[in-house]
Each structure stands twice: as structure tokens, then as C-alpha cells.
């Protein structure tokens, strides 16, 4: 099998220091390929990039009829949030509204992604809780599914729990592929992650963006989730993050979500296209350069949107004293 | 140009999540190739992996005759230390002995690499100083060169300063190649870094290990530096780091040093071989797996040495709750 193409590179001074290979694909909801590069048939773990797809279980299992999730709660269900006050407070409220608390979360605790939030916790001498975990909104959404299904919440992260079966079924339905035990792992937040071909993830996003190929319930749920995420981009990630800045700039035209280990997925909603991208080596900054390159070329950005994307297509790198000594940049788009 | 081979991969569950390509070469002091893979003619930035080579300027410019550097000071000149108490105290003493202080260091300040040292600084509410910079030992060595040469120490990090000219000349002499302005960048600690073919770095290490191809002064200096580093491995890196653990285990048989962005260089001293390795994408953990794979195959490790190398050839990865969910592993060695 040929190597995937180089899609980003890191330059130091006047010389290329690192090369980042990857594959990408943009498709319409019928699976028609708009653009692609590299091996798009290779199954990849989508990680957090498909939280919006996993959140379809909220609609599938009628949790939404019981809890009437707000747009903010749906955005948090799609989020890898940065543990800023707004995120932590909103997730705590979401849980409280369901009669649950932080003790019901099984994602584990980690320090907030946001630097100021980390410093504030340290200054207060407080350990992070599961609320600070970037996945706590997704887990709250999953807990709402457990309650709506009338099953015990305990163990909801396990592969054989009814909640994860519901999530798996929703994802399989949208991408039109089986998720199989021979290509499965455990995500950072302890739920299963399933590998599927890159082109299947892109197709799923195109279907969610258009409703094509989906029944009315899934189509409506997908639209509500994308509307929620794109109208509350700060809840989906956090201050200064690509997902937040790009969705703010595109004002609803674009659903964009990163996942660990260099995954980027989303939909150019007004075109009805889904896209998926994976950096072979898992480097996040490189995957940011790649998706910025992709969106600059294919998302028809206006001047303000271009400016935001250029920050990620050409990321300056600095040395210890703060001098710019190179850049991470998109190539081949 | 063909892609370099995959030399490490990250597995999650039962599926490969990330692939890391790279090139490596092992040579003897005459340039005879023991083993190689990938494009070893491509110039790469060696970064901190060649601090021992840069430290030859201490001998070249007779700084050693004036300051009679201790083995500990020579080890620190070769080091990317972790900012533990022993490192910071030893560098402060080294500077004081020359009538200098932290104010003369131009490397900039960063938090210690060592987690406990970081926590201690935070608990004390103290900002890190340039002494904590992993390169402060190398910079102290460079300051000794400036004093011995009778030139101003100020600006010693600049490309046109006599100290950097001396460092460049020492490195060019040992690798037998010109370092040229068309492939130069600035390192994290503000000194120049020069790209040269991977095979040239390996040859330089083989020459330093054997003295072959070097005049008597350089050969003696190289031996002193390798002896210093291999008998004080904790000073060269720090608690738990590959360089420290591997050099401790090999008890003088092996000089090993990593550099930023996935570079690993060293010498299997008793065989007279030098080696150099670069992970294309700059991932450090992957480069650790790669060099461990290389040394397992070619350095004839005993059982204890194998055990240390296996920790890096197969590195478990954990999720937020601490469960092992995969591994980074060496392949193709």
C-alpha cells in the first residue's frame, strides 16, 4: 500500500523539520466524492470527532422527549470542552436537572484543557473533577439516554451496556456500516471507540447535514445537534480553539469537530458535504493545519473566515524566549 | 522520493491508530554501514541530540585548560536536564565557578521537565529561571568557551558570535561536512541548529566513540565527554528518562542522547558504532520506541539492558482513569 500524502509540514528556519502524512475525503450525501487524498478506505478511530453522531442516541431513544435538552445541553453533548467556568457550570446544571451529579460520571477527572482554568484550580488548591473532563457533556447526554431507557446508569461506559449499544446502533445507522469487534478500542473517557473507513465518517456527516438517507427522526435530530453546536461554538470546545473559532466565523454554515490523535470531521452544511481527515501520526497541530487547508480550498470562506483559517493553516512556532523560529503549515491543498 | 518506512506504531485496542515513519542508520568510524532504513541522505536538524558534539568546542578552544571542567560539568554540557534540584544546583555552581550567574544565560526560562520539580516550584509560587532550562548546562559550557576565547559573553547564542562559530567548526570537523546557511534554523534555546544528512550525524558519533578520523585533541575531548555523560547519566537527562535509564543500564558501553522533534543519536562504544535516527513527524515517544527497537537488535543488550529497552519498545498508553488502552511500539527492527 502506498504511503498517504504529506498534508502538513513543520518548518524551522529555512528547512523542513517534520512531515505529517494523512488522508482526507469530502463527499456529498449520496457518497459522491468531491475531493480526496490518501487511503480513505482504511478504517480509523474517529475518537471525539463524532460526538454529534453519538449524540443521536438522545433522539433515537427518546431521551429528548423526557428531558427536553436545551440547545446548550445538546452542544455540550457534542463537545470536547475546555473546562472553563461556563462548561463546568453548564454540565453540573445538566446533571442536576436529571437528578444526577458528578458522582454519576464515569469519564474520569483530568485538568481542564484551558490554561487559565488550570491555573485557577491550582491556585485554589483544588483537584479537577469529572466535570472538568472534556467529555463530561457527552457523558451527561449518555446518562440521559440511560434514564430514558430505564436502565441502570452504572457502567454506562461499558461496551455491553445498553447505552453503548444504542450509541453504536445510531452511528452504524448514520454511516451505513457495521462497527465490528475486530477493530475496537477504548477511548480516553472509557467508552468504546470503533474504527470505520474514513469515507464512512465523511458520508455520515454529509447525511447528518442534509438528512438524506436518514429517516425523519434521525434527520431532525441531526439538524438539532448541528444547529446547537454551530450556534454555541464556545460550548463545543473553548477559548481560542479551532473548532470554536471556525464555527463562530462560519455562522452556522459549518459543523467542525476535532478528535484525539489527529482526527477532524465536519460538514459544509450549505453545500451538503461531509468531510473527514486523519493525520497518520496523530499530531493535533498538524491536523489543524490540514483541516484549515481543506476548508480554505473547499468551503468558500469569505475574508473573515479566511483570516481565521489562515491562523491554523500557518501556525507560527516559537522558541523558549518567544521568538518565532518556524511554522506548522498545510501543504498539498 | 519513496516514503520512509514505518518504524513505530500506536495501537488502541486491537487496531493500529497511528503510524510513525522514520529513517535510521548505524555506521562504523570509516562510514561502513552496519544497518540503515529510509532516506539517510536527507539533512535533518539534530537539535539536542548532538550536545556532546557541540561541547567539543570546550576542548577545541582550550576552555578546559582554564576551567578544568569536572566530569559533572561536562555531563551537564551534553545534557537536556530535567530541572531537578541536582541539575539546577550543579549548573548554578558551574556558573559561579566561572564568575558568572544565571543572568549570563541566554537560553530563556521554562518550567522544569521533571513533574515533581514543576510542582515544587508552583507550590513555592516561584517562577522558573534560565537554570531550569534543560539546556542551561550546555549554555554554561558555551560561556566557558567565550571566557577562554576572551570574547564578550553577551550574544553568545547568535550565529555570528565567535562561540557559535567555534561550535559550528567543531561539529563540521567531526562529521566531515559543511554546515550551510541554506539549511539552518534557531533551536528552542536560541542557538543555531544546522541540518546535515542523518548518516553524517551517525558518522560523527562513531568517530567520537573511537577517535578514528579525529586529531588527538578532538579524540581525547570526545572520550572525556562520552565518559562524563555515561558515568553521570542522571545529569544528562533525569529521573525516568530513556537517556538516563539506558545509559545507567549499559554502564559506559553506550552513549545515548535524544533531541527535540524525534531525533535520537548515540554510539555503541565497545563496537565503535555511531547511530542516528529521526522520526519524520517529530513524535518523541515514537522516537523512543524506535531507538529502543534499534538498540535491542544491534547493541547486544544483556537481560537487564533488554528489560530497560523493552519499557520503551512497548510503551503502554492509558486513558483518563488509568486503564491501559493500547501501546506505542517499535516495528520493523
CSV table of C-alpha atoms in Angstrom, one decimal, chain A:
chain,number,residue,atom,x,y,z
A,1,UNK,CA,0.0,0.0,0.0
A,2,UNK,CA,1.4,3.4,-0.9
A,3,UNK,CA,2.1,5.9,1.8
A,4,UNK,CA,-0.5,8.6,2.4
A,5,UNK,CA,0.5,12.1,1.0
A,6,UNK,CA,2.2,14.7,3.1
A,7,UNK,CA,-0.6,17.2,4.1
A,8,UNK,CA,1.3,19.3,6.6
A,9,UNK,CA,4.9,20.1,7.4
A,10,UNK,CA,6.8,21.9,10.2
A,11,UNK,CA,9.5,24.3,9.0
A,12,UNK,CA,12.3,25.6,11.2
A,13,UNK,CA,14.3,28.4,9.8
A,14,UNK,CA,14.6,27.7,6.1
A,15,UNK,CA,14.4,23.9,6.3
A,16,UNK,CA,11.5,21.4,6.7
A,17,UNK,CA,11.9,19.6,10.1
A,18,UNK,CA,8.8,17.4,10.2
A,19,UNK,CA,6.5,15.9,7.7
A,20,UNK,CA,2.9,14.8,8.5
A,21,UNK,CA,1.0,12.4,6.2
A,22,UNK,CA,-2.7,11.8,6.2
A,23,UNK,CA,-5.8,11.1,4.2
A,24,UNK,CA,-8.9,13.2,3.7
A,25,UNK,CA,-12.2,13.0,1.9
A,26,UNK,CA,-15.1,15.3,1.1
A,27,UNK,CA,-18.3,13.6,0.0
A,28,UNK,CA,-21.9,14.5,-0.7
A,29,UNK,CA,-24.8,12.7,1.0
A,30,UNK,CA,-25.0,10.2,-1.9
A,31,UNK,CA,-21.4,9.3,-1.4
A,32,UNK,CA,-20.2,11.2,-4.4
A,33,UNK,CA,-16.6,12.2,-3.9
A,34,UNK,CA,-15.9,15.9,-4.1
A,35,UNK,CA,-12.2,15.6,-3.2
A,36,UNK,CA,-9.9,13.0,-1.6
A,37,UNK,CA,-6.3,12.2,-0.9
A,38,UNK,CA,-4.6,9.1,0.5
A,39,UNK,CA,-6.2,5.8,1.6
A,40,UNK,CA,-9.8,6.7,2.5
A,41,UNK,CA,-10.8,3.0,2.8
A,42,UNK,CA,-8.6,2.5,5.8
A,43,UNK,CA,-10.6,2.2,9.0
A,44,UNK,CA,-9.7,4.9,11.5
A,45,UNK,CA,-10.8,5.6,15.1
A,46,UNK,CA,-12.9,8.8,14.9
A,47,UNK,CA,-12.5,9.5,18.6
A,48,UNK,CA,-14.2,12.7,19.7
A,49,UNK,CA,-14.8,14.0,16.2
A,50,UNK,CA,-18.1,12.1,16.0
A,51,UNK,CA,-19.6,13.1,19.3
A,52,UNK,CA,-22.5,14.7,17.4
A,53,UNK,CA,-23.1,11.3,15.7
A,54,UNK,CA,-23.0,9.5,19.1
A,55,UNK,CA,-25.5,12.1,20.5
A,56,UNK,CA,-28.1,10.9,18.0
A,57,UNK,CA,-28.9,8.2,20.6
A,58,UNK,CA,-30.5,11.0,22.6
A,59,UNK,CA,-33.1,11.3,19.9
A,60,UNK,CA,-33.2,7.6,18.9
A,61,UNK,CA,-34.0,6.5,22.5
A,62,UNK,CA,-36.4,9.4,23.2
A,63,UNK,CA,-34.3,11.0,25.9
A,64,UNK,CA,-35.1,14.3,24.3
A,65,UNK,CA,-38.8,13.8,24.9
A,66,UNK,CA,-38.3,13.2,28.6
A,67,UNK,CA,-35.6,15.9,29.3
A,68,UNK,CA,-36.2,18.4,26.5
A,69,UNK,CA,-32.5,19.1,26.2
A,70,UNK,CA,-31.7,22.7,25.7
A,71,UNK,CA,-29.5,23.8,22.7
A,72,UNK,CA,-26.7,24.4,25.2
A,73,UNK,CA,-27.0,20.8,26.5
A,74,UNK,CA,-27.0,19.4,23.0
A,75,UNK,CA,-23.9,21.5,22.2
A,76,UNK,CA,-22.2,20.1,25.3
A,77,UNK,CA,-23.2,16.5,24.2
A,78,UNK,CA,-21.2,17.2,21.0
A,79,UNK,CA,-18.3,18.9,22.9
A,80,UNK,CA,-14.7,18.4,23.9
A,81,UNK,CA,-15.0,21.3,26.2
A,82,UNK,CA,-12.1,23.1,27.8
A,83,UNK,CA,-13.2,23.0,31.4
A,84,UNK,CA,-13.8,26.8,31.6
A,85,UNK,CA,-16.4,28.0,34.2
A,86,UNK,CA,-19.2,28.1,31.6
A,87,UNK,CA,-18.6,24.5,30.6
A,88,UNK,CA,-18.3,23.1,34.1
A,89,UNK,CA,-21.3,25.1,35.4
A,90,UNK,CA,-23.5,24.1,32.4
A,91,UNK,CA,-22.6,20.4,32.8
A,92,UNK,CA,-23.3,20.5,36.5
A,93,UNK,CA,-26.7,22.1,35.8
A,94,UNK,CA,-27.5,19.5,33.1
A,95,UNK,CA,-26.8,16.6,35.5
A,96,UNK,CA,-28.7,18.3,38.3
A,97,UNK,CA,-31.7,18.7,36.1
A,98,UNK,CA,-31.8,14.9,35.6
A,99,UNK,CA,-31.4,14.3,39.3
A,100,UNK,CA,-27.8,13.2,38.8
A,101,UNK,CA,-24.4,14.6,39.9
A,102,UNK,CA,-20.7,14.5,39.1
A,103,UNK,CA,-20.6,11.1,41.0
A,104,UNK,CA,-22.6,9.5,38.2
A,105,UNK,CA,-20.0,10.4,35.5
A,106,UNK,CA,-17.6,7.6,34.6
A,107,UNK,CA,-15.3,9.6,32.3
A,108,UNK,CA,-12.6,10.2,35.0
A,109,UNK,CA,-11.1,13.5,36.0
A,110,UNK,CA,-8.4,15.5,34.3
A,111,UNK,CA,-7.1,19.0,34.5
A,112,UNK,CA,-9.0,21.5,32.3
A,113,UNK,CA,-7.8,22.0,28.8
A,114,UNK,CA,-8.0,25.7,29.2
A,115,UNK,CA,-4.8,27.2,30.7
A,116,UNK,CA,-6.5,29.9,32.8
A,117,UNK,CA,-8.9,27.3,34.2
A,118,UNK,CA,-6.0,25.0,35.1
A,119,UNK,CA,-4.2,27.9,36.8
A,120,UNK,CA,-7.3,28.8,38.8
A,121,UNK,CA,-7.7,25.3,40.0
A,122,UNK,CA,-4.1,25.1,41.1
A,123,UNK,CA,-4.3,28.5,42.8
A,124,UNK,CA,-7.3,27.3,44.7
A,125,UNK,CA,-5.5,24.0,45.6
A,126,UNK,CA,-8.5,22.1,44.1
A,127,UNK,CA,-8.2,18.8,42.3
A,128,UNK,CA,-10.1,18.6,39.0
A,129,UNK,CA,-13.4,16.6,39.0
A,130,UNK,CA,-15.1,14.6,36.2
A,131,UNK,CA,-16.9,17.8,35.3
A,132,UNK,CA,-13.6,19.2,34.0
A,133,UNK,CA,-13.2,16.2,31.8
A,134,UNK,CA,-13.6,17.5,28.2
A,135,UNK,CA,-16.1,14.7,27.6
A,136,UNK,CA,-18.4,15.4,30.6
A,137,UNK,CA,-21.1,16.9,28.4
A,138,UNK,CA,-21.1,13.8,26.1
A,139,UNK,CA,-21.3,11.6,29.2
A,140,UNK,CA,-24.2,13.7,30.6
A,141,UNK,CA,-26.0,13.1,27.3
A,142,UNK,CA,-25.4,9.4,27.6
A,143,UNK,CA,-26.7,9.4,31.1
A,144,UNK,CA,-29.9,11.0,29.8
A,145,UNK,CA,-30.2,8.1,27.4
A,146,UNK,CA,-29.8,5.6,30.2
A,147,UNK,CA,-32.6,7.2,32.2
A,148,UNK,CA,-34.9,7.4,29.2
A,149,UNK,CA,-34.3,3.7,28.5
A,150,UNK,CA,-35.0,2.9,32.1
A,151,UNK,CA,-31.7,1.0,32.6
A,152,UNK,CA,-29.2,1.4,35.4
A,153,UNK,CA,-26.8,4.3,34.8
A,154,UNK,CA,-23.9,2.4,36.4
A,155,UNK,CA,-21.5,1.0,33.9
A,156,UNK,CA,-22.9,3.1,31.0
A,157,UNK,CA,-19.4,3.4,29.5
A,158,UNK,CA,-19.0,-0.3,29.0
A,159,UNK,CA,-19.3,-1.9,25.5
A,160,UNK,CA,-22.1,-4.2,26.6
A,161,UNK,CA,-24.2,-1.6,28.4
A,162,UNK,CA,-27.5,-0.7,26.7
A,163,UNK,CA,-26.4,2.9,26.4
A,164,UNK,CA,-23.3,2.0,24.4
A,165,UNK,CA,-25.3,-0.4,22.3
A,166,UNK,CA,-27.7,2.5,21.5
A,167,UNK,CA,-24.8,4.8,20.6
A,168,UNK,CA,-23.2,2.1,18.4
A,169,UNK,CA,-26.5,1.5,16.6
A,170,UNK,CA,-27.1,5.2,16.0
A,171,UNK,CA,-23.6,5.6,14.5
A,172,UNK,CA,-23.9,2.4,12.4
A,173,UNK,CA,-27.2,3.7,11.0
A,174,UNK,CA,-25.8,7.0,10.0
A,175,UNK,CA,-22.6,5.8,8.4
A,176,UNK,CA,-24.2,2.7,6.8
A,177,UNK,CA,-21.5,0.4,8.0
A,178,UNK,CA,-21.2,-2.2,10.8
A,179,UNK,CA,-18.9,-1.4,13.7
A,180,UNK,CA,-17.1,-4.6,14.5
A,181,UNK,CA,-15.3,-6.1,17.5
A,182,UNK,CA,-12.1,-6.7,15.4
A,183,UNK,CA,-11.4,-3.0,15.2
A,184,UNK,CA,-12.4,-1.6,18.5
A,185,UNK,CA,-10.6,0.2,21.3
A,186,UNK,CA,-11.3,2.2,24.5
A,187,UNK,CA,-11.4,6.0,24.2
A,188,UNK,CA,-9.7,8.3,26.7
A,189,UNK,CA,-13.0,8.8,28.5
A,190,UNK,CA,-13.5,5.0,28.9
A,191,UNK,CA,-16.3,4.5,26.3
A,192,UNK,CA,-15.7,2.2,23.2
A,193,UNK,CA,-14.3,3.7,20.0
A,194,UNK,CA,-14.9,1.9,16.8
A,195,UNK,CA,-12.8,2.1,13.6
A,196,UNK,CA,-14.5,2.6,10.3
A,197,UNK,CA,-13.3,3.7,6.9
A,198,UNK,CA,-12.5,7.4,6.6
A,199,UNK,CA,-15.0,7.8,3.8
A,200,UNK,CA,-17.8,6.3,6.0
A,201,UNK,CA,-17.3,9.1,8.6
A,202,UNK,CA,-17.4,11.7,5.9
A,203,UNK,CA,-20.6,10.2,4.5
A,204,UNK,CA,-22.2,10.2,8.0
A,205,UNK,CA,-21.5,13.9,8.3
A,206,UNK,CA,-23.0,14.6,4.8
A,207,UNK,CA,-26.1,12.6,5.8
A,208,UNK,CA,-26.4,14.5,9.1
A,209,UNK,CA,-26.0,17.8,7.3
A,210,UNK,CA,-28.7,17.1,4.7
A,211,UNK,CA,-31.0,14.4,6.3
A,212,UNK,CA,-30.6,12.5,3.0
A,213,UNK,CA,-30.6,8.7,3.6
A,214,UNK,CA,-31.9,9.1,7.1
A,215,UNK,CA,-35.4,8.6,8.5
A,216,UNK,CA,-37.3,11.7,9.6
A,217,UNK,CA,-36.4,11.2,13.3
A,218,UNK,CA,-32.6,10.9,12.7
A,219,UNK,CA,-32.7,13.7,10.2
A,220,UNK,CA,-34.5,16.1,12.7
A,221,UNK,CA,-32.1,15.0,15.5
A,222,UNK,CA,-29.1,15.6,13.3
A,223,UNK,CA,-30.3,19.1,12.4
A,224,UNK,CA,-31.0,20.0,16.0
A,225,UNK,CA,-27.5,18.8,17.1
A,226,UNK,CA,-25.7,20.7,14.3
A,227,UNK,CA,-27.8,23.8,15.0
A,228,UNK,CA,-27.0,23.5,18.7
A,229,UNK,CA,-23.2,23.1,18.1
A,230,UNK,CA,-22.9,25.8,15.5
A,231,UNK,CA,-24.9,28.3,17.5
A,232,UNK,CA,-22.9,27.6,20.7
A,233,UNK,CA,-19.4,27.1,19.4
A,234,UNK,CA,-17.8,28.1,22.7
A,235,UNK,CA,-19.5,25.2,24.4
A,236,UNK,CA,-18.2,22.7,21.8
A,237,UNK,CA,-14.5,23.5,22.6
A,238,UNK,CA,-13.3,26.7,24.2
A,239,UNK,CA,-11.4,29.9,24.1
A,240,UNK,CA,-9.0,30.1,21.1
A,241,UNK,CA,-9.7,26.6,19.8
A,242,UNK,CA,-10.0,25.9,16.1
A,243,UNK,CA,-13.5,24.3,16.4
A,244,UNK,CA,-14.9,27.3,18.3
A,245,UNK,CA,-13.2,30.0,16.2
A,246,UNK,CA,-14.1,28.4,12.9
A,247,UNK,CA,-17.7,27.7,13.7
A,248,UNK,CA,-18.1,31.2,15.1
A,249,UNK,CA,-16.7,32.6,11.8
A,250,UNK,CA,-18.8,30.4,9.6
A,251,UNK,CA,-22.1,31.4,11.4
A,252,UNK,CA,-23.9,28.1,11.1
A,253,UNK,CA,-22.6,27.2,7.6
A,254,UNK,CA,-20.0,24.8,9.1
A,255,UNK,CA,-20.0,22.0,11.6
A,256,UNK,CA,-16.4,21.2,12.6
A,257,UNK,CA,-15.1,18.9,15.3
A,258,UNK,CA,-11.7,17.5,16.2
A,259,UNK,CA,-10.9,14.2,17.8
A,260,UNK,CA,-7.8,13.0,19.6
A,261,UNK,CA,-4.9,11.7,17.6
A,262,UNK,CA,-5.3,14.0,14.6
A,263,UNK,CA,-8.9,13.4,13.5
A,264,UNK,CA,-11.0,16.2,12.0
A,265,UNK,CA,-14.6,15.7,10.9
A,266,UNK,CA,-17.4,18.0,9.9
A,267,UNK,CA,-19.9,19.3,7.3
A,268,UNK,CA,-20.0,22.2,5.0
A,269,UNK,CA,-23.7,22.4,5.6
A,270,UNK,CA,-24.9,24.8,2.9
A,271,UNK,CA,-23.2,22.5,0.3
A,272,UNK,CA,-24.4,19.4,1.9
A,273,UNK,CA,-20.9,17.9,2.1
A,274,UNK,CA,-19.3,15.9,4.9
A,275,UNK,CA,-15.6,15.6,5.4
A,276,UNK,CA,-13.2,13.5,7.4
A,277,UNK,CA,-9.5,13.8,7.8
A,278,UNK,CA,-6.9,11.8,9.8
A,279,UNK,CA,-3.3,12.7,10.4
A,280,UNK,CA,-1.4,9.4,10.2
A,281,UNK,CA,0.8,10.1,13.1
A,282,UNK,CA,-1.8,11.6,15.4
A,283,UNK,CA,-0.3,15.1,15.7
A,284,UNK,CA,-3.1,17.6,16.5
A,285,UNK,CA,-1.5,20.8,15.4
A,286,UNK,CA,-0.7,19.1,12.0
A,287,UNK,CA,-4.4,18.0,11.8
A,288,UNK,CA,-5.4,21.6,12.5
A,289,UNK,CA,-3.2,22.8,9.6
A,290,UNK,CA,-4.7,20.1,7.4
A,291,UNK,CA,-8.3,20.9,8.1
A,292,UNK,CA,-7.7,24.6,7.7
A,293,UNK,CA,-6.1,23.9,4.3
A,294,UNK,CA,-9.1,21.7,3.3
A,295,UNK,CA,-11.6,24.4,4.3
A,296,UNK,CA,-9.7,27.2,2.7
A,297,UNK,CA,-9.8,25.3,-0.6
A,298,UNK,CA,-13.3,23.8,-0.5
A,299,UNK,CA,-15.5,25.7,2.0
A,300,UNK,CA,-15.6,29.0,0.0
A,301,UNK,CA,-14.6,31.1,3.0
A,302,UNK,CA,-15.2,34.9,3.0
A,303,UNK,CA,-12.4,37.2,4.0
A,304,UNK,CA,-13.1,37.0,7.8
A,305,UNK,CA,-13.4,33.2,7.6
A,306,UNK,CA,-10.2,33.0,5.6
A,307,UNK,CA,-8.4,35.0,8.2
A,308,UNK,CA,-9.4,32.6,10.9
A,309,UNK,CA,-8.4,29.5,8.8
A,310,UNK,CA,-5.1,31.1,7.9
A,311,UNK,CA,-4.2,31.2,11.6
A,312,UNK,CA,-4.3,27.4,11.6
A,313,UNK,CA,-3.0,26.8,8.0
A,314,UNK,CA,0.2,28.6,9.0
A,315,UNK,CA,0.8,28.3,12.8
A,316,UNK,CA,4.0,30.1,14.0
A,317,UNK,CA,6.2,28.1,16.3
A,318,UNK,CA,8.2,29.9,19.0
A,319,UNK,CA,11.3,29.1,21.0
A,320,UNK,CA,11.7,29.4,24.8
A,321,UNK,CA,12.3,33.2,24.6
A,322,UNK,CA,9.2,33.6,22.4
A,323,UNK,CA,10.9,34.4,19.1
A,324,UNK,CA,9.2,32.9,16.0
A,325,UNK,CA,11.5,30.2,14.7
A,326,UNK,CA,9.3,28.4,12.2
A,327,UNK,CA,5.8,27.3,11.4
A,328,UNK,CA,3.5,24.4,11.0
A,329,UNK,CA,1.8,24.7,7.7
A,330,UNK,CA,-0.7,23.0,5.4
A,331,UNK,CA,0.6,21.6,2.2
A,332,UNK,CA,-1.0,20.0,-0.9
A,333,UNK,CA,-4.4,21.6,-0.5
